[in-house]
Amino acid sequence: MPTPPASCMIVPLLTVLALALGACGVDLVSDGSLVMTADPDVVGVDPDPIDLAVTTTTLDLLPPGERDINGDNGSEINQVIANAVVDIEEFWTDQYPALYGSPYQPLSGELWAIDSDADPEGIPCVVDSIDEVLYNAYYCPPDDAVAWDQEFLIPEMEKQFGEFTVAVVMAHEWGHVIQERAGVDEPTIVAELQADCFAGAWVRHVRFDR
């Protein structure tokens, strides 16, 4: 059974997420805020830190969106994810043509919230054991689907770093969605950093285009 490609999975180490976001100009700080400190020549923003503390306001930042989620346990954080995905796809609908010269194709394989009770043969990128995908979020190219662990990874990230960090995880996975559509074929480290940069571009959109 094929497993999700390693380049499409988020390692559940928050320090790694912090370093990766920092590489694209978004830093996680100890109180759970996101702070943008990028070179303005790189991302077009003021170099002074911009407080993006949104632990209680993420649903206000993200316009409401209706998006079906397979396996949804009804949690509020899954609603944050649904809202984020709607906003992320709207963002790429506008930006993809400018970057790649063709229309953005929406995700066709749906969204999947998984947990320890999920059938490993019924999720994107079928696995032998559900343990192989717990504590991860990933994009599955063959199924054109995005999945995440709603039992461990997402609640723990929300608890430690706030709701908006979960939205950033979805923006990172959409970076892989974009790479698939654009035919990007790079080593894992390059693909992951580019996905982080794409996520940072969306964060800037949320901060400045509202």
mmCIF file of C-alpha atoms in Angstrom:
data_model
loop_
_atom_site.group_PDB
_atom_site.id
_atom_site.type_symbol
_atom_site.label_atom_id
_atom_site.label_comp_id
_atom_site.label_asym_id
_atom_site.label_seq_id
_atom_site.Cartn_x
_atom_site.Cartn_y
_atom_site.Cartn_z
ATOM 1 C CA MET A 1 0.000 0.000 0.000
ATOM 2 C CA PRO A 2 1.447 3.433 -0.880
ATOM 3 C CA THR A 3 2.071 5.806 1.991
ATOM 4 C CA PRO A 4 1.699 9.580 1.774
ATOM 5 C CA PRO A 5 4.830 11.076 0.201
ATOM 6 C CA ALA A 6 7.215 12.301 2.874
ATOM 7 C CA SER A 7 7.417 15.696 1.195
ATOM 8 C CA CYS A 8 3.679 16.136 1.715
ATOM 9 C CA MET A 9 3.620 15.447 5.441
ATOM 10 C CA ILE A 10 4.095 17.849 8.338
ATOM 11 C CA VAL A 11 6.531 16.569 10.948
ATOM 12 C CA PRO A 12 4.726 17.084 14.261
ATOM 13 C CA LEU A 13 7.550 19.033 15.869
ATOM 14 C CA LEU A 14 6.491 22.580 16.563
ATOM 15 C CA THR A 15 10.072 23.788 16.629
ATOM 16 C CA VAL A 16 10.437 22.604 13.039
ATOM 17 C CA LEU A 17 7.286 24.507 12.089
ATOM 18 C CA ALA A 18 8.668 27.604 13.772
ATOM 19 C CA LEU A 19 11.971 27.361 11.905
ATOM 20 C CA ALA A 20 10.265 26.744 8.586
ATOM 21 C CA LEU A 21 7.870 29.657 8.977
ATOM 22 C CA GLY A 22 10.777 31.821 10.065
ATOM 23 C CA ALA A 23 12.561 31.023 6.814
ATOM 24 C CA CYS A 24 9.689 32.689 4.982
ATOM 25 C CA GLY A 25 9.352 35.648 7.302
ATOM 26 C CA VAL A 26 6.783 34.379 9.807
ATOM 27 C CA ASP A 27 7.960 33.610 13.326
ATOM 28 C CA LEU A 28 6.202 31.791 16.158
ATOM 29 C CA VAL A 29 6.847 33.378 19.518
ATOM 30 C CA SER A 30 6.466 31.944 22.994
ATOM 31 C CA ASP A 31 3.000 33.351 23.694
ATOM 32 C CA GLY A 32 1.525 31.614 20.649
ATOM 33 C CA SER A 33 1.465 34.700 18.412
ATOM 34 C CA LEU A 34 2.583 34.786 14.820
ATOM 35 C CA VAL A 35 4.942 37.667 14.112
ATOM 36 C CA MET A 36 5.947 38.671 10.597
ATOM 37 C CA THR A 37 9.526 39.973 10.469
ATOM 38 C CA ALA A 38 10.400 39.555 6.816
ATOM 39 C CA ASP A 39 12.609 41.561 4.509
ATOM 40 C CA PRO A 40 10.175 43.877 2.676
ATOM 41 C CA ASP A 41 12.029 43.211 -0.579
ATOM 42 C CA VAL A 42 11.052 39.548 -0.247
ATOM 43 C CA VAL A 43 7.398 39.687 0.770
ATOM 44 C CA GLY A 44 6.480 43.333 0.379
ATOM 45 C CA VAL A 45 5.707 44.165 4.006
ATOM 46 C CA ASP A 46 7.000 46.569 6.611
ATOM 47 C CA PRO A 47 10.070 44.971 8.274
ATOM 48 C CA ASP A 48 8.879 45.909 11.766
ATOM 49 C CA PRO A 49 7.247 42.985 13.622
ATOM 50 C CA ILE A 50 3.512 42.738 13.022
ATOM 51 C CA ASP A 51 1.540 41.097 15.804
ATOM 52 C CA LEU A 52 -0.732 38.395 14.457
ATOM 53 C CA ALA A 53 -1.927 37.023 17.795
ATOM 54 C CA VAL A 54 -5.181 35.367 16.829
ATOM 55 C CA THR A 55 -5.723 32.641 19.392
ATOM 56 C CA THR A 56 -9.309 33.784 19.947
ATOM 57 C CA THR A 57 -10.099 35.658 16.724
ATOM 58 C CA THR A 58 -9.257 33.271 13.905
ATOM 59 C CA LEU A 59 -12.895 32.690 12.978
ATOM 60 C CA ASP A 60 -13.297 36.461 12.792
ATOM 61 C CA LEU A 61 -10.225 36.801 10.548
ATOM 62 C CA LEU A 62 -11.356 34.096 8.137
ATOM 63 C CA PRO A 63 -14.607 34.613 6.218
ATOM 64 C CA PRO A 64 -17.182 31.872 6.868
ATOM 65 C CA GLY A 65 -16.975 29.033 4.414
ATOM 66 C CA GLU A 66 -18.889 25.859 3.757
ATOM 67 C CA ARG A 67 -16.667 22.906 3.012
ATOM 68 C CA ASP A 68 -17.457 19.237 3.580
ATOM 69 C CA ILE A 69 -14.920 17.334 5.656
ATOM 70 C CA ASN A 70 -14.906 13.552 5.581
ATOM 71 C CA GLY A 71 -14.768 12.140 9.102
ATOM 72 C CA ASP A 72 -15.424 15.522 10.730
ATOM 73 C CA ASN A 73 -15.899 15.140 14.495
ATOM 74 C CA GLY A 74 -17.764 18.454 14.669
ATOM 75 C CA SER A 75 -15.023 20.361 16.489
ATOM 76 C CA GLU A 76 -14.687 24.123 16.208
ATOM 77 C CA ILE A 77 -11.108 23.730 14.995
ATOM 78 C CA ASN A 78 -12.365 21.768 11.999
ATOM 79 C CA GLN A 79 -14.618 24.734 11.238
ATOM 80 C CA VAL A 80 -11.518 26.935 11.377
ATOM 81 C CA ILE A 81 -9.921 24.579 8.861
ATOM 82 C CA ALA A 82 -12.997 24.704 6.598
ATOM 83 C CA ASN A 83 -12.996 28.505 6.685
ATOM 84 C CA ALA A 84 -9.264 28.599 6.047
ATOM 85 C CA VAL A 85 -9.516 26.261 3.070
ATOM 86 C CA VAL A 86 -12.241 28.352 1.454
ATOM 87 C CA ASP A 87 -10.102 31.460 1.900
ATOM 88 C CA ILE A 88 -6.919 29.716 0.715
ATOM 89 C CA GLU A 89 -8.608 28.495 -2.457
ATOM 90 C CA GLU A 90 -9.965 31.980 -3.148
ATOM 91 C CA PHE A 91 -6.448 33.328 -2.670
ATOM 92 C CA TRP A 92 -4.967 30.830 -5.148
ATOM 93 C CA THR A 93 -7.796 31.368 -7.613
ATOM 94 C CA ASP A 94 -6.543 34.950 -7.821
ATOM 95 C CA GLN A 95 -2.806 34.306 -7.556
ATOM 96 C CA TYR A 96 -2.195 31.094 -9.485
ATOM 97 C CA PRO A 97 -2.877 32.551 -12.957
ATOM 98 C CA ALA A 98 -0.418 35.383 -12.322
ATOM 99 C CA LEU A 99 2.290 32.945 -11.221
ATOM 100 C CA TYR A 100 1.757 30.088 -13.644
ATOM 101 C CA GLY A 101 -0.293 31.474 -16.533
ATOM 102 C CA SER A 102 -3.287 29.144 -16.257
ATOM 103 C CA PRO A 103 -6.427 28.917 -14.110
ATOM 104 C CA TYR A 104 -6.261 27.390 -10.649
ATOM 105 C CA GLN A 105 -7.920 23.974 -10.453
ATOM 106 C CA PRO A 106 -9.751 23.459 -7.123
ATOM 107 C CA LEU A 107 -9.048 20.408 -5.006
ATOM 108 C CA SER A 108 -10.974 17.450 -6.385
ATOM 109 C CA GLY A 109 -10.296 14.797 -3.744
ATOM 110 C CA GLU A 110 -11.941 16.487 -0.777
ATOM 111 C CA LEU A 111 -10.849 17.125 2.793
ATOM 112 C CA TRP A 112 -10.296 14.334 5.306
ATOM 113 C CA ALA A 113 -10.168 14.576 9.108
ATOM 114 C CA ILE A 114 -8.713 11.340 10.433
ATOM 115 C CA ASP A 115 -8.279 9.780 13.848
ATOM 116 C CA SER A 116 -7.378 6.440 15.387
ATOM 117 C CA ASP A 117 -10.796 5.011 14.445
ATOM 118 C CA ALA A 118 -10.435 5.815 10.732
ATOM 119 C CA ASP A 119 -10.255 2.969 8.240
ATOM 120 C CA PRO A 120 -6.689 3.068 6.860
ATOM 121 C CA GLU A 121 -7.951 1.665 3.551
ATOM 122 C CA GLY A 122 -10.521 4.414 3.168
ATOM 123 C CA ILE A 123 -8.347 7.511 3.499
ATOM 124 C CA PRO A 124 -6.266 9.349 0.892
ATOM 125 C CA CYS A 125 -3.009 7.570 0.083
ATOM 126 C CA VAL A 126 -4.144 4.275 1.610
ATOM 127 C CA VAL A 127 -1.886 2.966 4.382
ATOM 128 C CA ASP A 128 -1.517 -0.385 6.137
ATOM 129 C CA SER A 129 -2.046 1.117 9.598
ATOM 130 C CA ILE A 130 -3.697 4.361 10.654
ATOM 131 C CA ASP A 131 -0.712 4.908 12.963
ATOM 132 C CA GLU A 132 1.317 5.779 9.864
ATOM 133 C CA VAL A 133 -0.603 9.035 9.385
ATOM 134 C CA LEU A 134 -1.527 10.061 12.914
ATOM 135 C CA TYR A 135 0.304 13.157 14.190
ATOM 136 C CA ASN A 136 0.509 14.429 10.627
ATOM 137 C CA ALA A 137 -1.232 16.506 8.002
ATOM 138 C CA TYR A 138 -0.575 15.736 4.363
ATOM 139 C CA TYR A 139 -1.501 16.292 0.745
ATOM 140 C CA CYS A 140 -2.012 13.105 -1.278
ATOM 141 C CA PRO A 141 -1.263 13.770 -4.972
ATOM 142 C CA PRO A 142 -2.807 10.554 -6.402
ATOM 143 C CA ASP A 143 -6.131 11.340 -4.706
ATOM 144 C CA ASP A 144 -5.761 15.139 -4.904
ATOM 145 C CA ALA A 145 -6.881 15.288 -1.282
ATOM 146 C CA VAL A 146 -5.746 16.906 1.973
ATOM 147 C CA ALA A 147 -5.924 15.032 5.281
ATOM 148 C CA TRP A 148 -5.042 15.815 8.860
ATOM 149 C CA ASP A 149 -5.057 14.157 12.270
ATOM 150 C CA GLN A 150 -7.986 15.676 14.178
ATOM 151 C CA GLU A 151 -7.332 13.594 17.302
ATOM 152 C CA PHE A 152 -3.765 14.461 18.262
ATOM 153 C CA LEU A 153 -1.853 16.826 15.964
ATOM 154 C CA ILE A 154 -4.414 19.555 15.327
ATOM 155 C CA PRO A 155 -5.773 19.847 18.905
ATOM 156 C CA GLU A 156 -2.257 19.900 20.332
ATOM 157 C CA MET A 157 -1.119 22.593 17.892
ATOM 158 C CA GLU A 158 -4.204 24.672 18.690
ATOM 159 C CA LYS A 159 -3.606 24.315 22.412
ATOM 160 C CA GLN A 160 0.055 25.313 22.260
ATOM 161 C CA PHE A 161 0.092 27.880 19.465
ATOM 162 C CA GLY A 162 -3.475 28.999 18.813
ATOM 163 C CA GLU A 163 -6.070 28.477 16.103
ATOM 164 C CA PHE A 164 -4.306 30.418 13.395
ATOM 165 C CA THR A 165 -1.358 28.034 13.425
ATOM 166 C CA VAL A 166 -3.781 25.321 12.314
ATOM 167 C CA ALA A 167 -4.872 27.527 9.421
ATOM 168 C CA VAL A 168 -1.197 27.981 8.490
ATOM 169 C CA VAL A 169 -0.808 24.192 8.405
ATOM 170 C CA MET A 170 -3.598 24.071 5.813
ATOM 171 C CA ALA A 171 -1.932 26.859 3.846
ATOM 172 C CA HIS A 172 1.291 24.815 3.860
ATOM 173 C CA GLU A 173 -0.507 21.743 2.561
ATOM 174 C CA TRP A 174 -2.031 23.906 -0.164
ATOM 175 C CA GLY A 175 1.503 24.794 -1.086
ATOM 176 C CA HIS A 176 1.863 21.144 -2.086
ATOM 177 C CA VAL A 177 -1.467 21.328 -3.931
ATOM 178 C CA ILE A 178 -0.064 24.231 -5.936
ATOM 179 C CA GLN A 179 3.210 22.399 -6.605
ATOM 180 C CA GLU A 180 1.292 19.433 -7.995
ATOM 181 C CA ARG A 181 -0.680 21.664 -10.348
ATOM 182 C CA ALA A 182 2.415 23.573 -11.436
ATOM 183 C CA GLY A 183 4.485 20.441 -12.019
ATOM 184 C CA VAL A 184 7.088 21.376 -9.408
ATOM 185 C CA ASP A 185 9.531 18.505 -8.922
ATOM 186 C CA GLU A 186 12.169 19.449 -6.375
ATOM 187 C CA PRO A 187 14.055 17.743 -3.535
ATOM 188 C CA THR A 188 12.094 17.482 -0.286
ATOM 189 C CA ILE A 189 13.831 20.394 1.454
ATOM 190 C CA VAL A 190 13.136 22.724 -1.473
ATOM 191 C CA ALA A 191 9.519 21.596 -1.811
ATOM 192 C CA GLU A 192 8.872 22.015 1.907
ATOM 193 C CA LEU A 193 10.412 25.477 2.077
ATOM 194 C CA GLN A 194 8.472 26.586 -0.990
ATOM 195 C CA ALA A 195 5.249 25.314 0.603
ATOM 196 C CA ASP A 196 6.127 27.322 3.707
ATOM 197 C CA CYS A 197 6.698 30.410 1.580
ATOM 198 C CA PHE A 198 3.327 29.905 -0.107
ATOM 199 C CA ALA A 199 1.782 29.660 3.361
ATOM 200 C CA GLY A 200 3.519 32.892 4.343
ATOM 201 C CA ALA A 201 2.099 34.633 1.274
ATOM 202 C CA TRP A 202 -1.391 33.634 2.370
ATOM 203 C CA VAL A 203 -0.696 34.879 5.926
ATOM 204 C CA ARG A 204 0.267 38.239 4.450
ATOM 205 C CA HIS A 205 -3.010 38.219 2.488
ATOM 206 C CA VAL A 206 -4.982 37.590 5.670
ATOM 207 C CA ARG A 207 -3.144 40.366 7.518
ATOM 208 C CA PHE A 208 -3.180 43.077 4.869
ATOM 209 C CA ASP A 209 -6.063 42.351 2.497
ATOM 210 C CA ARG A 210 -8.912 42.206 5.030
#
